[in-house]
Amino acid sequence: MAGKAIRRSPWINHFNPGGCNGCAIEILATLTPRYDVERLGIVLKGSPRHADILVVSGYANRMNETRLKRIYEQMSDPKIVVAIGRCALGEGRLAKSYVLCKRVEEIIPVDVFVAGCPPTPEAIIEGIRRALEVYKNGSKKG
Ligand code: SF4
């Protein structure tokens, strides 16, 4: 039952640990009526406890590594993580920053990467669609 709900209406929680905010702005643009992602069942949720998909933009730093881990642990299974933008890969214009801690995938498991600096809303929507493919392919079970 839970699996069907995720496939038809994935609820997402967004965490922006760092970066220039370019990716965060594109994620917010994705959620505006212009792209109308609610027609695809995609809904932004304020609490990770209510979300199926964690969307992470930006790079992880020493200040927020623990918080990112805690948010991931608060989500119920099956939880899918989509990392948005080059910073989440530990690359990009901020990669040499002294506060850069680790790539997001070194802290929590990442299922889908969306390339770009920043990626477009269309690419972000495609990333969420690929996240649902991960679930459908059976690598994540509820
Ligand atoms: S990937 Fe680019 S746009 Fe996104 S947070 Fe990093 S520097 Fe900004």
mmCIF file of C-alpha atoms and ligand atoms in Angstrom:
data_model
loop_
_atom_site.group_PDB
_atom_site.id
_atom_site.type_symbol
_atom_site.label_atom_id
_atom_site.label_comp_id
_atom_site.label_asym_id
_atom_site.label_seq_id
_atom_site.Cartn_x
_atom_site.Cartn_y
_atom_site.Cartn_z
ATOM 1 C CA MET A 1 0.000 0.000 0.000
ATOM 2 C CA ALA A 2 2.766 2.424 0.959
ATOM 3 C CA GLY A 3 4.614 1.585 -2.259
ATOM 4 C CA LYS A 4 1.624 2.504 -4.413
ATOM 5 C CA ALA A 5 1.278 5.823 -2.574
ATOM 6 C CA ILE A 6 4.941 6.674 -3.170
ATOM 7 C CA ARG A 7 4.715 5.881 -6.885
ATOM 8 C CA ARG A 8 1.595 7.997 -7.330
ATOM 9 C CA SER A 9 2.379 10.845 -4.966
ATOM 10 C CA PRO A 10 5.993 11.171 -3.816
ATOM 11 C CA TRP A 11 6.282 13.586 -0.902
ATOM 12 C CA ILE A 12 9.589 15.381 -0.739
ATOM 13 C CA ASN A 13 11.577 17.147 1.931
ATOM 14 C CA HIS A 14 14.260 19.600 0.880
ATOM 15 C CA PHE A 15 17.474 20.171 2.812
ATOM 16 C CA ASN A 16 20.016 22.730 1.673
ATOM 17 C CA PRO A 17 23.179 22.208 3.719
ATOM 18 C CA GLY A 18 25.239 24.800 1.866
ATOM 19 C CA GLY A 19 26.261 26.202 -1.482
ATOM 20 C CA CYS A 20 25.441 29.443 -3.249
ATOM 21 C CA ASN A 21 21.667 28.825 -3.049
ATOM 22 C CA GLY A 22 21.383 28.584 -6.843
ATOM 23 C CA CYS A 23 20.159 24.986 -6.599
ATOM 24 C CA ALA A 24 17.780 25.857 -3.770
ATOM 25 C CA ILE A 25 16.238 28.615 -5.901
ATOM 26 C CA GLU A 26 15.775 26.194 -8.807
ATOM 27 C CA ILE A 27 14.117 23.666 -6.485
ATOM 28 C CA LEU A 28 11.744 26.374 -5.258
ATOM 29 C CA ALA A 29 11.057 27.369 -8.875
ATOM 30 C CA THR A 30 10.251 23.715 -9.595
ATOM 31 C CA LEU A 31 7.593 23.801 -6.897
ATOM 32 C CA THR A 32 5.851 26.921 -8.239
ATOM 33 C CA PRO A 33 2.592 26.804 -10.239
ATOM 34 C CA ARG A 34 4.590 27.333 -13.445
ATOM 35 C CA TYR A 35 5.756 23.698 -13.338
ATOM 36 C CA ASP A 36 2.730 22.502 -11.369
ATOM 37 C CA VAL A 37 4.425 19.389 -9.983
ATOM 38 C CA GLU A 38 1.372 18.621 -7.859
ATOM 39 C CA ARG A 39 -0.233 17.280 -11.043
ATOM 40 C CA LEU A 40 2.457 14.560 -10.779
ATOM 41 C CA GLY A 41 1.658 14.074 -7.106
ATOM 42 C CA ILE A 42 4.901 15.728 -5.953
ATOM 43 C CA VAL A 43 4.278 17.622 -2.714
ATOM 44 C CA LEU A 44 6.785 19.485 -0.521
ATOM 45 C CA LYS A 45 6.587 18.447 3.127
ATOM 46 C CA GLY A 46 8.089 20.411 5.990
ATOM 47 C CA SER A 47 8.968 17.360 8.064
ATOM 48 C CA PRO A 48 11.285 14.519 6.991
ATOM 49 C CA ARG A 49 8.996 12.185 8.945
ATOM 50 C CA HIS A 50 6.309 12.775 6.304
ATOM 51 C CA ALA A 51 8.571 12.575 3.252
ATOM 52 C CA ASP A 52 9.448 9.710 0.898
ATOM 53 C CA ILE A 53 12.224 11.515 -0.950
ATOM 54 C CA LEU A 54 14.947 13.688 0.537
ATOM 55 C CA VAL A 55 16.181 16.301 -1.925
ATOM 56 C CA VAL A 56 19.618 17.615 -0.931
ATOM 57 C CA SER A 57 21.189 20.600 -2.641
ATOM 58 C CA GLY A 58 24.586 22.055 -1.912
ATOM 59 C CA TYR A 59 27.613 20.635 -0.163
ATOM 60 C CA ALA A 60 27.871 19.197 3.296
ATOM 61 C CA ASN A 61 30.051 21.049 5.762
ATOM 62 C CA ARG A 62 31.190 20.565 9.333
ATOM 63 C CA MET A 63 28.243 22.562 10.668
ATOM 64 C CA ASN A 64 25.532 20.422 9.158
ATOM 65 C CA GLU A 65 26.886 16.884 8.726
ATOM 66 C CA THR A 66 25.141 15.706 11.903
ATOM 67 C CA ARG A 67 21.891 17.462 10.961
ATOM 68 C CA LEU A 68 21.872 15.832 7.515
ATOM 69 C CA LYS A 69 22.351 12.403 9.115
ATOM 70 C CA ARG A 70 19.568 13.091 11.621
ATOM 71 C CA ILE A 71 17.120 14.195 8.904
ATOM 72 C CA TYR A 72 17.856 11.006 6.953
ATOM 73 C CA GLU A 73 17.336 8.857 10.040
ATOM 74 C CA GLN A 74 13.977 10.540 10.764
ATOM 75 C CA MET A 75 12.539 9.425 7.414
ATOM 76 C CA SER A 76 10.711 6.137 7.328
ATOM 77 C CA ASP A 77 11.626 3.359 4.874
ATOM 78 C CA PRO A 78 11.752 3.227 1.939
ATOM 79 C CA LYS A 79 13.601 6.513 1.773
ATOM 80 C CA ILE A 80 15.119 7.783 -1.423
ATOM 81 C CA VAL A 81 17.755 10.505 -1.651
ATOM 82 C CA VAL A 82 18.178 12.801 -4.644
ATOM 83 C CA ALA A 83 21.331 14.969 -4.658
ATOM 84 C CA ILE A 84 20.985 18.140 -6.703
ATOM 85 C CA GLY A 85 23.868 20.015 -8.330
ATOM 86 C CA ARG A 86 27.640 19.776 -8.486
ATOM 87 C CA CYS A 87 28.192 20.910 -4.898
ATOM 88 C CA ALA A 88 26.380 17.817 -3.628
ATOM 89 C CA LEU A 89 29.012 15.803 -5.503
ATOM 90 C CA GLY A 90 31.780 17.675 -3.698
ATOM 91 C CA GLU A 91 32.625 19.502 -6.927
ATOM 92 C CA GLY A 92 31.827 22.932 -8.245
ATOM 93 C CA ARG A 93 32.940 26.435 -7.441
ATOM 94 C CA LEU A 94 32.926 25.890 -3.660
ATOM 95 C CA ALA A 95 34.824 22.595 -3.681
ATOM 96 C CA LYS A 96 38.048 24.166 -2.419
ATOM 97 C CA SER A 97 36.338 25.884 0.499
ATOM 98 C CA TYR A 98 37.920 25.166 3.888
ATOM 99 C CA VAL A 99 34.502 24.376 5.379
ATOM 100 C CA LEU A 100 33.683 21.666 2.837
ATOM 101 C CA CYS A 101 33.272 18.464 4.772
ATOM 102 C CA LYS A 102 32.393 15.579 2.509
ATOM 103 C CA ARG A 103 30.315 14.694 -0.499
ATOM 104 C CA VAL A 104 26.687 14.093 0.440
ATOM 105 C CA GLU A 105 27.051 10.408 -0.496
ATOM 106 C CA GLU A 106 29.808 10.022 2.099
ATOM 107 C CA ILE A 107 27.292 10.963 4.806
ATOM 108 C CA ILE A 108 24.040 9.358 3.610
ATOM 109 C CA PRO A 109 23.317 6.958 0.717
ATOM 110 C CA VAL A 110 22.371 8.809 -2.475
ATOM 111 C CA ASP A 111 20.140 7.086 -5.040
ATOM 112 C CA VAL A 112 20.001 9.694 -7.801
ATOM 113 C CA PHE A 113 22.325 12.537 -8.798
ATOM 114 C CA VAL A 114 21.081 15.475 -10.836
ATOM 115 C CA ALA A 115 23.931 17.229 -12.633
ATOM 116 C CA GLY A 116 24.127 20.951 -13.224
ATOM 117 C CA CYS A 117 25.204 24.178 -11.613
ATOM 118 C CA PRO A 118 22.387 24.708 -11.049
ATOM 119 C CA PRO A 119 20.209 22.093 -12.783
ATOM 120 C CA THR A 120 17.021 23.303 -14.435
ATOM 121 C CA PRO A 121 13.576 22.596 -12.952
ATOM 122 C CA GLU A 122 13.024 20.118 -15.802
ATOM 123 C CA ALA A 123 16.179 18.220 -14.739
ATOM 124 C CA ILE A 124 15.039 18.246 -11.107
ATOM 125 C CA ILE A 125 11.629 16.826 -12.053
ATOM 126 C CA GLU A 126 13.420 14.164 -14.113
ATOM 127 C CA GLY A 127 15.586 13.382 -11.066
ATOM 128 C CA ILE A 128 12.486 12.751 -8.963
ATOM 129 C CA ARG A 129 11.077 10.559 -11.734
ATOM 130 C CA ARG A 130 14.334 8.560 -11.719
ATOM 131 C CA ALA A 131 14.063 8.272 -7.935
ATOM 132 C CA LEU A 132 10.703 6.579 -8.407
ATOM 133 C CA GLU A 133 12.340 4.226 -10.933
ATOM 134 C CA VAL A 134 14.813 3.250 -8.201
ATOM 135 C CA TYR A 135 11.862 2.318 -6.033
ATOM 136 C CA LYS A 136 10.038 0.467 -8.835
ATOM 137 C CA ASN A 137 13.170 -1.500 -9.748
ATOM 138 C CA GLY A 138 13.043 -3.007 -6.304
ATOM 139 C CA SER A 139 16.285 -1.699 -4.853
ATOM 140 C CA LYS A 140 14.197 0.061 -2.183
ATOM 141 C CA LYS A 141 11.491 -1.830 -0.330
ATOM 142 C CA GLY A 142 8.820 -0.475 2.002
HETATM 143 S S1 SF4 B 1 25.894 23.360 -7.712
HETATM 144 FE FE1 SF4 B 1 26.224 25.471 -8.454
HETATM 145 S S2 SF4 B 1 24.218 26.467 -8.299
HETATM 146 FE FE2 SF4 B 1 24.127 24.622 -7.022
HETATM 147 S S3 SF4 B 1 24.659 25.331 -4.956
HETATM 148 FE FE3 SF4 B 1 26.554 24.629 -5.963
HETATM 149 S S4 SF4 B 1 27.476 26.462 -6.867
HETATM 150 FE FE4 SF4 B 1 25.316 26.932 -6.410
#
